[in-house]
Amino acid sequence: MKSHGQNPFSVTGKLTTTPLPLLNLLSYLFFFVFGLTFGIIFCFHYKSFSFNLQVTNGQFSIFTTRSLVNNQPSHLTISSSTPNFDTPRRSIEVRWSGLNEMMSEEELLWKASMIPKIKEFPFKRVPKIAFMFLTRGEVILAPLWEKFFKGNEGLYSIYVHSDPSFNGSEPEGSVFNGRRIPSKEVLWGNVNMVEAERRLLANALLDFSNQHFVLLSESCIPLYNFSTIYTYLMNSTQNFVESYDLLGPVGRGRYSNRMGPTIKIEEWRKGSQWFGIDRDLAIEVVADKHYFPVFQNYCNGPCYADEHYLPTFVSMKSGATNSNRTLTWVDWSRGGPHPSKFIRTDVTPEFLMKLRSGSSCEYNGRKTNVCFLFARKFTLDALDRLLRFAPQVMQFNR
Ligand SMILES: *[C@@H]1O[C@H](CO)[C@@H](O)[C@H](O)[C@H]1NC(C)=O
Ligand SMILES: *[C@@H]1O[C@H](CO)[C@@H](O)[C@H](O)[C@H]1NC(C)=O
Ligand SMILES: *[C@@H]1O[C@H](CO)[C@@H](O)[C@H](O)[C@H]1NC(C)=O
Ligand SMILES: *[C@@H]1O[C@H](CO)[C@@H](O)[C@H](O)[C@H]1NC(C)=O
């Protein structure tokens, strides 16, 4: 009895009367039908979900995608610039943005916050700079940027967050073509401006080659050529987030007591919205679920979250590695809520030279007069002069 119970296959003993080949055939058939049924059920159930790991051209990215069949593109407003599938180049870009369009914001930020535990890259990784443009419509001075980027392919990535109502399209062959990320409405002074910045960062973080992240506006210009800016950012030991403590109504006056105890008034900082940060800090920003909700809840309207969230967060989180200055020159000297705009007649070689080297600051612990790499705000009618002077003044030699 004991030995019988120990043999789990003893039941087969009773079947030995059946011819063996027939038994085998029957069991194969049974497993085949079972497998087929299971497979069909599994396929239907998970039709809308797939998990892909992709390593292409040194670009590493993880996608979980939901097919259009069962899921509404619910969380993100799809940019109205529906790209067409006419050309191969475009369809690659469609895939790139199409995937992100299907992702919820939460999913996007979560994916962007991943850090590989193995520090060595399994492929040759050339670090890139992510140029992230926060715009209403098109990048006004795109032709100048085209000149700036020319010949530096592989060393940069471009991301554009424009107003969802913008329906223009960038010309074929432009570096901006297909680089728009799924966007939501941004209101001046509203906390949703910071949400857009985090969306840009998250999209850029999905490309593991991006090492430095620069936020720019549609009216920004570069003040140096690509190689100078690349070296300056890549070699910097510090981040560039302007951050200072300011008493009075436009500084600490914008703090609300409801932000405590998470954020204390003496921790409240102010600074320019236009930043340049490295990958480690960018990950901290998209992963912040502690301080950012406080801004979402209590820093709206005349609080101007875009001037306070990053300056405060960076000062609390990694103040020691911050230069506390911005790389983007702007002129506030005329007063008012908006900085000066520069038109055609303002643009002269002397003016540009002054922006390039008319200041003094520290870089990697040494005094320098290369403090600003970008400047704003330039209007469309300044474009032809900028294009004319750039080769000579900014040394766009390629
Ligand atoms: C783009 O939007 C504008 C209004 O903002 C509208 O007048 C125009 O017809 C739209 N163009 C296309 C191609 O949808
Ligand atoms: C960074 O600076 C060092 C000198 O401090 C220089 O030798 C090196 O070439 C620089 N790196 C880049 C990428 O330019
Ligand atoms: C920037 O400010 C932080 C405090 O927020 C400070 O710890 C750091 O030393 C400052 N950096 C520089 C370069 O002054
Ligand atoms: C970029 O500008 C620097 C001076 O700022 C110059 O020395 C360098 O040759 C220029 N690089 C290219 C590729 O033109």
Tab-separated table of C-alpha atoms and ligand atoms in Angstrom:
chain	number	residue	atom	x	y	z
A	1	MET	CA	0.000	0.000	0.000
A	2	LYS	CA	2.748	2.390	1.015
A	3	SER	CA	4.830	1.772	-2.071
A	4	HIS	CA	1.725	1.993	-4.268
A	5	GLY	CA	0.824	5.411	-2.826
A	6	GLN	CA	4.349	6.659	-3.437
A	7	ASN	CA	4.118	6.019	-7.147
A	8	PRO	CA	2.232	8.914	-8.679
A	9	PHE	CA	2.174	7.192	-12.071
A	10	SER	CA	0.755	3.905	-10.780
A	11	VAL	CA	-2.540	4.737	-12.458
A	12	THR	CA	-0.915	4.164	-15.853
A	13	GLY	CA	-0.520	0.557	-14.857
A	14	LYS	CA	-4.238	0.091	-15.386
A	15	LEU	CA	-3.978	1.413	-18.910
A	16	THR	CA	-1.269	-0.919	-20.093
A	17	THR	CA	-3.935	-2.869	-21.940
A	18	THR	CA	-4.280	0.002	-24.424
A	19	PRO	CA	-1.750	-0.305	-27.280
A	20	LEU	CA	1.147	2.030	-26.530
A	21	PRO	CA	1.337	3.939	-29.891
A	22	LEU	CA	-2.359	4.778	-29.680
A	23	LEU	CA	-1.952	6.008	-26.105
A	24	ASN	CA	0.929	8.239	-27.187
A	25	LEU	CA	-1.070	9.619	-30.059
A	26	LEU	CA	-4.007	10.359	-27.765
A	27	SER	CA	-1.854	12.152	-25.218
A	28	TYR	CA	-0.121	14.217	-27.937
A	29	LEU	CA	-3.524	15.166	-29.289
A	30	PHE	CA	-4.733	16.100	-25.829
A	31	PHE	CA	-1.724	18.358	-25.182
A	32	PHE	CA	-1.982	19.870	-28.632
A	33	VAL	CA	-5.634	20.826	-28.199
A	34	PHE	CA	-5.011	22.050	-24.665
A	35	GLY	CA	-2.044	24.148	-25.800
A	36	LEU	CA	-3.935	25.582	-28.738
A	37	THR	CA	-6.898	26.570	-26.576
A	38	PHE	CA	-4.662	28.112	-23.951
A	39	GLY	CA	-2.721	29.964	-26.616
A	40	ILE	CA	-5.844	31.435	-28.183
A	41	ILE	CA	-7.224	32.556	-24.841
A	42	PHE	CA	-3.883	34.062	-23.828
A	43	CYS	CA	-3.523	35.896	-27.132
A	44	PHE	CA	-6.930	37.483	-26.930
A	45	HIS	CA	-6.496	38.440	-23.339
A	46	TYR	CA	-3.150	40.126	-23.795
A	47	LYS	CA	-3.697	41.404	-27.297
A	48	SER	CA	-3.688	44.947	-26.058
A	49	PHE	CA	-0.519	44.715	-24.047
A	50	SER	CA	3.035	44.097	-25.012
A	51	PHE	CA	6.363	44.695	-23.392
A	52	ASN	CA	9.290	45.361	-25.652
A	53	LEU	CA	12.920	45.813	-24.904
A	54	GLN	CA	14.742	47.579	-27.661
A	55	VAL	CA	18.363	48.269	-28.252
A	56	THR	CA	18.868	50.074	-31.515
A	57	ASN	CA	21.804	52.153	-32.624
A	58	GLY	CA	22.980	52.517	-29.071
A	59	GLN	CA	19.627	53.887	-28.074
A	60	PHE	CA	18.068	51.894	-25.331
A	61	SER	CA	14.461	52.153	-24.464
A	62	ILE	CA	11.717	50.165	-22.840
A	63	PHE	CA	8.192	50.433	-24.086
A	64	THR	CA	5.027	49.021	-22.759
A	65	THR	CA	2.515	49.711	-25.425
A	66	ARG	CA	-1.184	49.403	-25.593
A	67	SER	CA	-2.677	48.869	-28.958
A	68	LEU	CA	-5.272	51.248	-30.278
A	69	VAL	CA	-7.850	48.445	-30.390
A	70	ASN	CA	-8.958	48.387	-26.797
A	71	ASN	CA	-7.644	51.572	-25.289
A	72	GLN	CA	-8.638	55.142	-25.729
A	73	PRO	CA	-5.731	57.572	-25.786
A	74	SER	CA	-7.204	58.931	-22.610
A	75	HIS	CA	-4.599	60.673	-20.513
A	76	LEU	CA	-2.658	62.677	-23.007
A	77	THR	CA	-3.909	65.138	-25.520
A	78	ILE	CA	-2.661	63.979	-28.851
A	79	SER	CA	-0.840	66.734	-30.620
A	80	SER	CA	-3.026	67.794	-33.492
A	81	SER	CA	-0.137	67.575	-35.916
A	82	THR	CA	-0.992	64.091	-37.058
A	83	PRO	CA	2.119	63.043	-38.935
A	84	ASN	CA	1.577	61.225	-42.219
A	85	PHE	CA	3.066	57.891	-43.148
A	86	ASP	CA	4.309	58.890	-46.577
A	87	THR	CA	8.021	58.607	-46.073
A	88	PRO	CA	10.208	56.149	-44.184
A	89	ARG	CA	11.854	58.893	-42.121
A	90	ARG	CA	8.523	60.095	-40.891
A	91	SER	CA	7.177	56.721	-40.004
A	92	ILE	CA	10.097	56.184	-37.646
A	93	GLU	CA	9.214	59.399	-35.907
A	94	VAL	CA	5.553	58.446	-35.815
A	95	ARG	CA	6.470	55.291	-33.995
A	96	TRP	CA	8.581	57.257	-31.579
A	97	SER	CA	5.891	59.740	-30.680
A	98	GLY	CA	3.006	57.374	-31.231
A	99	LEU	CA	4.229	55.149	-28.446
A	100	ASN	CA	4.475	57.988	-26.022
A	101	GLU	CA	1.077	59.256	-27.011
A	102	MET	CA	-0.404	56.037	-25.753
A	103	MET	CA	1.353	56.308	-22.424
A	104	SER	CA	-0.274	57.905	-19.438
A	105	GLU	CA	1.651	60.683	-17.783
A	106	GLU	CA	2.176	58.533	-14.735
A	107	GLU	CA	3.584	55.729	-16.850
A	108	LEU	CA	5.871	58.113	-18.716
A	109	LEU	CA	7.355	59.581	-15.535
A	110	TRP	CA	7.762	56.140	-14.015
A	111	LYS	CA	9.649	54.824	-17.020
A	112	ALA	CA	11.809	57.907	-17.189
A	113	SER	CA	12.819	57.493	-13.559
A	114	MET	CA	14.563	54.144	-14.140
A	115	ILE	CA	18.265	53.884	-13.452
A	116	PRO	CA	20.310	50.985	-14.853
A	117	LYS	CA	22.122	49.137	-12.105
A	118	ILE	CA	24.939	48.092	-14.401
A	119	LYS	CA	26.915	51.266	-14.901
A	120	GLU	CA	28.871	50.232	-18.001
A	121	PHE	CA	26.933	50.548	-21.242
A	122	PRO	CA	26.705	47.410	-23.388
A	123	PHE	CA	27.203	49.544	-26.482
A	124	LYS	CA	29.309	52.524	-27.421
A	125	ARG	CA	27.420	55.416	-25.923
A	126	VAL	CA	28.197	58.879	-27.171
A	127	PRO	CA	26.652	61.263	-24.642
A	128	LYS	CA	24.104	63.617	-26.152
A	129	ILE	CA	22.593	66.896	-25.106
A	130	ALA	CA	18.799	67.054	-25.070
A	131	PHE	CA	17.597	70.424	-26.341
A	132	MET	CA	14.052	70.785	-25.051
A	133	PHE	CA	11.944	73.557	-26.521
A	134	LEU	CA	8.901	74.773	-24.617
A	135	THR	CA	6.862	76.714	-27.177
A	136	ARG	CA	3.422	77.955	-28.038
A	137	GLY	CA	3.729	77.300	-31.744
A	138	GLU	CA	6.776	76.731	-33.861
A	139	VAL	CA	10.362	77.393	-32.846
A	140	ILE	CA	10.477	80.908	-34.261
A	141	LEU	CA	14.189	80.961	-34.967
A	142	ALA	CA	14.402	77.410	-36.309
A	143	PRO	CA	16.638	78.334	-39.284
A	144	LEU	CA	19.301	79.632	-36.889
A	145	TRP	CA	19.117	76.442	-34.843
A	146	GLU	CA	19.354	74.376	-38.025
A	147	LYS	CA	22.678	76.068	-38.720
A	148	PHE	CA	23.755	75.514	-35.141
A	149	PHE	CA	23.029	71.769	-35.220
A	150	LYS	CA	24.389	71.124	-38.697
A	151	GLY	CA	27.261	68.658	-38.746
A	152	ASN	CA	26.757	67.569	-35.135
A	153	GLU	CA	24.365	64.690	-35.732
A	154	GLY	CA	24.571	62.062	-33.011
A	155	LEU	CA	25.529	64.557	-30.321
A	156	TYR	CA	22.119	66.029	-29.661
A	157	SER	CA	18.411	65.198	-29.417
A	158	ILE	CA	15.563	67.651	-29.849
A	159	TYR	CA	12.203	67.650	-28.077
A	160	VAL	CA	9.441	70.198	-28.608
A	161	HIS	CA	6.442	70.746	-26.351
A	162	SER	CA	4.035	73.115	-28.069
A	163	ASP	CA	0.468	74.128	-27.362
A	164	PRO	CA	-1.914	71.283	-28.278
A	165	SER	CA	-3.846	73.680	-30.514
A	166	PHE	CA	-0.770	74.292	-32.676
A	167	ASN	CA	-1.362	72.486	-35.949
A	168	GLY	CA	1.608	73.673	-38.010
A	169	SER	CA	4.199	71.215	-39.243
A	170	GLU	CA	7.931	71.423	-39.649
A	171	PRO	CA	9.351	71.010	-43.133
A	172	GLU	CA	10.707	67.658	-44.235
A	173	GLY	CA	14.404	67.426	-43.437
A	174	SER	CA	14.244	69.942	-40.608
A	175	VAL	CA	15.876	68.896	-37.333
A	176	PHE	CA	12.551	69.756	-35.678
A	177	ASN	CA	10.531	67.506	-37.926
A	178	GLY	CA	8.727	64.846	-35.886
A	179	ARG	CA	10.263	65.942	-32.609
A	180	ARG	CA	7.071	67.188	-31.000
A	181	ILE	CA	6.073	65.298	-27.878
A	182	PRO	CA	2.458	64.736	-26.779
A	183	SER	CA	1.574	68.043	-25.196
A	184	LYS	CA	-1.002	69.614	-22.942
A	185	GLU	CA	-2.135	73.165	-22.520
A	186	VAL	CA	0.275	75.528	-20.759
A	187	LEU	CA	-0.946	78.745	-19.181
A	188	TRP	CA	1.372	81.569	-18.268
A	189	GLY	CA	2.285	81.394	-14.594
A	190	ASN	CA	0.310	78.193	-14.045
A	191	VAL	CA	1.834	75.079	-12.480
A	192	ASN	CA	1.059	73.255	-15.719
A	193	MET	CA	4.138	74.992	-17.142
A	194	VAL	CA	6.253	72.855	-14.788
A	195	GLU	CA	4.232	69.794	-15.753
A	196	ALA	CA	5.211	70.474	-19.361
A	197	GLU	CA	8.876	70.774	-18.344
A	198	ARG	CA	8.691	67.436	-16.540
A	199	ARG	CA	7.028	65.909	-19.610
A	200	LEU	CA	9.908	67.140	-21.750
A	201	LEU	CA	12.461	65.772	-19.294
A	202	ALA	CA	10.710	62.416	-19.121
A	203	ASN	CA	10.603	62.023	-22.892
A	204	ALA	CA	14.260	62.970	-23.144
A	205	LEU	CA	15.254	60.583	-20.333
A	206	LEU	CA	13.853	57.621	-22.281
A	207	ASP	CA	16.906	57.965	-24.522
A	208	PHE	CA	19.760	56.636	-22.403
A	209	SER	CA	22.287	58.575	-24.456
A	210	ASN	CA	20.996	61.923	-23.282
A	211	GLN	CA	23.329	63.151	-20.582
A	212	HIS	CA	22.537	66.836	-20.261
A	213	PHE	CA	19.125	68.498	-20.528
A	214	VAL	CA	18.592	72.102	-21.561
A	215	LEU	CA	15.261	73.918	-21.487
A	216	LEU	CA	14.791	76.592	-24.146
A	217	SER	CA	11.994	78.822	-25.350
A	218	GLU	CA	10.795	79.479	-28.873
A	219	SER	CA	12.570	82.840	-28.818
A	220	CYS	CA	15.953	81.590	-27.592
A	221	ILE	CA	19.159	81.770	-29.608
A	222	PRO	CA	22.484	80.011	-29.066
A	223	LEU	CA	25.366	82.395	-28.349
A	224	TYR	CA	28.177	79.952	-29.177
A	225	ASN	CA	28.697	77.221	-31.722
A	226	PHE	CA	27.718	73.640	-31.001
A	227	SER	CA	31.161	72.345	-30.031
A	228	THR	CA	31.659	75.099	-27.443
A	229	ILE	CA	28.238	74.541	-25.883
A	230	TYR	CA	28.655	70.752	-25.928
A	231	THR	CA	32.010	70.895	-24.169
A	232	TYR	CA	30.825	73.500	-21.677
A	233	LEU	CA	27.856	71.383	-20.589
A	234	MET	CA	29.510	67.974	-20.713
A	235	ASN	CA	32.541	69.139	-18.786
A	236	SER	CA	30.642	71.023	-16.134
A	237	THR	CA	30.821	69.702	-12.593
A	238	GLN	CA	27.693	71.623	-11.711
A	239	ASN	CA	24.084	72.033	-12.752
A	240	PHE	CA	22.680	75.296	-14.016
A	241	VAL	CA	19.498	76.088	-12.148
A	242	GLU	CA	19.274	79.675	-11.004
A	243	SER	CA	18.329	79.662	-7.343
A	244	TYR	CA	18.298	82.457	-4.808
A	245	ASP	CA	16.452	83.561	-1.724
A	246	LEU	CA	14.535	86.804	-2.182
A	247	LEU	CA	12.635	88.730	0.449
A	248	GLY	CA	9.582	90.735	-0.560
A	249	PRO	CA	6.397	90.146	-2.540
A	250	VAL	CA	7.884	88.537	-5.681
A	251	GLY	CA	10.167	86.251	-3.649
A	252	ARG	CA	9.178	84.810	-0.284
A	253	GLY	CA	5.874	86.657	-0.706
A	254	ARG	CA	4.763	83.937	-3.106
A	255	TYR	CA	5.211	81.245	-0.480
A	256	SER	CA	2.066	79.900	1.126
A	257	ASN	CA	1.975	78.569	4.681
A	258	ARG	CA	-0.001	75.602	3.424
A	259	MET	CA	3.209	74.349	1.770
A	260	GLY	CA	4.607	73.580	5.221
A	261	PRO	CA	5.931	71.481	6.768
A	262	THR	CA	7.120	69.847	3.505
A	263	ILE	CA	8.606	73.135	2.337
A	264	LYS	CA	9.561	75.770	4.896
A	265	ILE	CA	9.670	79.442	4.039
A	266	GLU	CA	13.440	79.612	4.528
A	267	GLU	CA	13.782	76.831	1.936
A	268	TRP	CA	11.717	78.755	-0.649
A	269	ARG	CA	13.813	79.845	-3.645
A	270	LYS	CA	13.339	81.818	-6.823
A	271	GLY	CA	15.092	81.672	-10.189
A	272	SER	CA	14.811	81.623	-13.943
A	273	GLN	CA	12.806	78.840	-15.490
A	274	TRP	CA	15.461	78.117	-18.148
A	275	PHE	CA	17.792	75.433	-16.870
A	276	GLY	CA	20.605	73.074	-17.829
A	277	ILE	CA	20.820	69.900	-15.731
A	278	ASP	CA	22.553	66.536	-15.865
A	279	ARG	CA	20.946	63.125	-16.055
A	280	ASP	CA	21.049	62.384	-12.321
A	281	LEU	CA	19.205	65.560	-11.446
A	282	ALA	CA	16.761	65.146	-14.332
A	283	ILE	CA	15.797	61.736	-12.927
A	284	GLU	CA	15.311	63.258	-9.467
A	285	VAL	CA	12.984	65.848	-10.995
A	286	VAL	CA	10.726	63.416	-12.842
A	287	ALA	CA	10.717	61.097	-9.822
A	288	ASP	CA	9.746	63.799	-7.335
A	289	LYS	CA	6.465	62.777	-5.760
A	290	HIS	CA	7.142	64.562	-2.512
A	291	TYR	CA	7.593	68.282	-3.243
A	292	PHE	CA	5.918	68.635	-6.620
A	293	PRO	CA	2.386	67.775	-5.408
A	294	VAL	CA	2.724	70.599	-2.889
A	295	PHE	CA	3.320	72.979	-5.800
A	296	GLN	CA	0.429	71.471	-7.741
A	297	ASN	CA	-1.882	72.033	-4.793
A	298	TYR	CA	-0.704	75.359	-3.418
A	299	CYS	CA	1.320	77.147	-6.100
A	300	ASN	CA	-1.053	78.245	-8.794
A	301	GLY	CA	-1.877	81.597	-10.353
A	302	PRO	CA	0.275	84.455	-9.048
A	303	CYS	CA	2.617	82.008	-7.328
A	304	TYR	CA	4.440	81.287	-10.630
A	305	ALA	CA	5.552	77.717	-10.018
A	306	ASP	CA	7.941	77.827	-12.982
A	307	GLU	CA	10.057	80.399	-11.138
A	308	HIS	CA	10.035	78.518	-7.837
A	309	TYR	CA	9.657	74.773	-8.169
A	310	LEU	CA	13.067	73.862	-9.593
A	311	PRO	CA	15.006	76.554	-7.699
A	312	THR	CA	13.461	75.322	-4.428
A	313	PHE	CA	13.677	71.612	-5.235
A	314	VAL	CA	17.280	71.750	-6.432
A	315	SER	CA	18.406	73.839	-3.504
A	316	MET	CA	16.886	71.322	-1.079
A	317	LYS	CA	17.867	68.179	-2.969
A	318	SER	CA	21.257	68.889	-4.511
A	319	GLY	CA	22.241	72.449	-3.690
A	320	ALA	CA	25.918	71.531	-3.390
A	321	THR	CA	26.203	70.576	-7.079
A	322	ASN	CA	24.288	73.596	-8.336
A	323	SER	CA	25.942	76.697	-9.772
A	324	ASN	CA	22.785	78.644	-8.834
A	325	ARG	CA	22.981	80.528	-12.115
A	326	THR	CA	21.175	80.254	-15.425
A	327	LEU	CA	22.785	79.822	-18.850
A	328	THR	CA	20.121	81.874	-20.585
A	329	TRP	CA	20.666	85.594	-20.826
A	330	VAL	CA	17.611	87.800	-20.632
A	331	ASP	CA	17.037	91.510	-20.145
A	332	TRP	CA	14.809	92.496	-17.253
A	333	SER	CA	16.149	96.049	-17.122
A	334	ARG	CA	13.028	97.613	-18.600
A	335	GLY	CA	10.918	96.288	-15.709
A	336	GLY	CA	7.435	94.777	-15.849
A	337	PRO	CA	6.318	91.156	-15.841
A	338	HIS	CA	7.985	90.266	-19.154
A	339	PRO	CA	11.619	90.679	-20.215
A	340	SER	CA	12.616	92.821	-23.211
A	341	LYS	CA	12.172	91.591	-26.745
A	342	PHE	CA	14.858	92.174	-29.316
A	343	ILE	CA	13.958	93.125	-32.827
A	344	ARG	CA	15.919	93.370	-36.045
A	345	THR	CA	17.659	96.674	-35.358
A	346	ASP	CA	18.850	95.547	-31.934
A	347	VAL	CA	20.925	92.765	-33.439
A	348	THR	CA	24.455	93.919	-34.144
A	349	PRO	CA	27.803	92.100	-33.808
A	350	GLU	CA	28.647	94.335	-30.835
A	351	PHE	CA	25.397	93.466	-29.081
A	352	LEU	CA	25.977	89.744	-29.612
A	353	MET	CA	29.574	90.041	-28.408
A	354	LYS	CA	28.345	91.722	-25.250
A	355	LEU	CA	25.953	88.845	-24.555
A	356	ARG	CA	28.726	86.321	-25.178
A	357	SER	CA	31.367	87.742	-22.918
A	358	GLY	CA	30.085	90.805	-21.113
A	359	SER	CA	29.601	89.081	-17.757
A	360	SER	CA	31.659	87.390	-15.091
A	361	CYS	CA	30.932	84.150	-13.247
A	362	GLU	CA	32.468	80.874	-12.087
A	363	TYR	CA	32.791	77.698	-14.122
A	364	ASN	CA	34.158	74.561	-12.447
A	365	GLY	CA	35.596	76.743	-9.690
A	366	ARG	CA	37.345	79.208	-11.992
A	367	LYS	CA	36.438	82.733	-13.021
A	368	THR	CA	35.237	83.057	-16.596
A	369	ASN	CA	33.366	85.484	-18.791
A	370	VAL	CA	31.574	82.722	-20.679
A	371	CYS	CA	28.471	82.743	-18.493
A	372	PHE	CA	25.582	82.611	-20.941
A	373	LEU	CA	25.274	80.038	-23.702
A	374	PHE	CA	21.792	81.127	-24.803
A	375	ALA	CA	19.806	84.351	-24.929
A	376	ARG	CA	16.182	85.441	-25.308
A	377	LYS	CA	13.816	86.942	-26.398
A	378	PHE	CA	14.364	87.390	-30.109
A	379	THR	CA	11.601	88.041	-32.607
A	380	LEU	CA	11.151	86.587	-36.069
A	381	ASP	CA	12.199	89.787	-37.786
A	382	ALA	CA	15.610	89.547	-36.082
A	383	LEU	CA	16.216	86.241	-37.849
A	384	ASP	CA	17.881	87.467	-41.035
A	385	ARG	CA	20.432	89.501	-39.117
A	386	LEU	CA	21.111	86.654	-36.719
A	387	LEU	CA	21.717	84.366	-39.677
A	388	ARG	CA	24.030	86.953	-41.185
A	389	PHE	CA	26.155	87.511	-38.065
A	390	ALA	CA	26.161	83.977	-36.646
A	391	PRO	CA	28.999	82.570	-38.781
A	392	GLN	CA	31.263	85.473	-37.918
A	393	VAL	CA	30.337	86.196	-34.281
A	394	MET	CA	29.231	82.776	-33.041
A	395	GLN	CA	31.686	80.869	-35.236
A	396	PHE	CA	29.149	78.579	-36.827
A	397	ASN	CA	31.796	77.294	-39.153
A	398	ARG	CA	30.226	74.229	-40.620
B	1	LIG	C1	-4.932	75.300	-37.950
B	1	LIG	O1	-5.579	76.059	-36.934
B	1	LIG	C2	-6.102	77.301	-37.355
B	1	LIG	C3	-6.679	77.989	-36.163
B	1	LIG	O2	-5.786	77.996	-35.101
B	1	LIG	C4	-7.134	77.070	-38.452
B	1	LIG	O3	-7.606	78.325	-38.930
B	1	LIG	C5	-6.532	76.280	-39.591
B	1	LIG	O4	-7.525	75.972	-40.523
B	1	LIG	C6	-5.905	74.999	-39.065
B	1	LIG	N1	-5.221	74.331	-40.163
B	1	LIG	C7	-5.280	73.032	-40.362
B	1	LIG	C8	-4.506	72.502	-41.506
B	1	LIG	O5	-5.920	72.288	-39.648
B	2	LIG	C1	37.063	68.771	-20.440
B	2	LIG	O1	38.104	69.533	-19.868
B	2	LIG	C2	39.368	68.931	-19.939
B	2	LIG	C3	40.336	69.853	-19.222
B	2	LIG	O2	39.868	70.179	-17.964
B	2	LIG	C4	39.763	68.744	-21.381
B	2	LIG	O3	40.998	68.103	-21.472
B	2	LIG	C5	38.705	67.884	-22.080
B	2	LIG	O4	38.992	67.795	-23.452
B	2	LIG	C6	37.343	68.493	-21.893
B	2	LIG	N1	36.309	67.630	-22.403
B	2	LIG	C7	35.640	67.873	-23.500
B	2	LIG	C8	34.536	66.928	-23.847
B	2	LIG	O5	35.870	68.851	-24.166
B	3	LIG	C1	24.223	77.240	-4.434
B	3	LIG	O1	23.296	77.291	-3.385
B	3	LIG	C2	23.386	76.214	-2.478
B	3	LIG	C3	22.287	76.383	-1.464
B	3	LIG	O2	21.044	76.278	-2.087
B	3	LIG	C4	24.752	76.190	-1.832
B	3	LIG	O3	24.856	75.058	-1.000
B	3	LIG	C5	25.804	76.117	-2.918
B	3	LIG	O4	27.094	76.198	-2.334
B	3	LIG	C6	25.625	77.243	-3.903
B	3	LIG	N1	26.587	77.078	-4.994
B	3	LIG	C7	27.423	78.015	-5.383
B	3	LIG	C8	28.320	77.670	-6.506
B	3	LIG	O5	27.447	79.098	-4.860
B	4	LIG	C1	33.517	77.040	-32.160
B	4	LIG	O1	33.854	78.252	-31.564
B	4	LIG	C2	35.109	78.271	-30.933
B	4	LIG	C3	35.262	79.600	-30.255
B	4	LIG	O2	34.188	79.828	-29.381
B	4	LIG	C4	36.199	78.007	-31.959
B	4	LIG	O3	37.461	77.971	-31.332
B	4	LIG	C5	35.942	76.676	-32.634
B	4	LIG	O4	36.857	76.476	-33.676
B	4	LIG	C6	34.538	76.628	-33.204
B	4	LIG	N1	34.268	75.248	-33.613
B	4	LIG	C7	33.836	74.951	-34.824
B	4	LIG	C8	33.620	73.518	-35.093
B	4	LIG	O5	33.644	75.779	-35.653
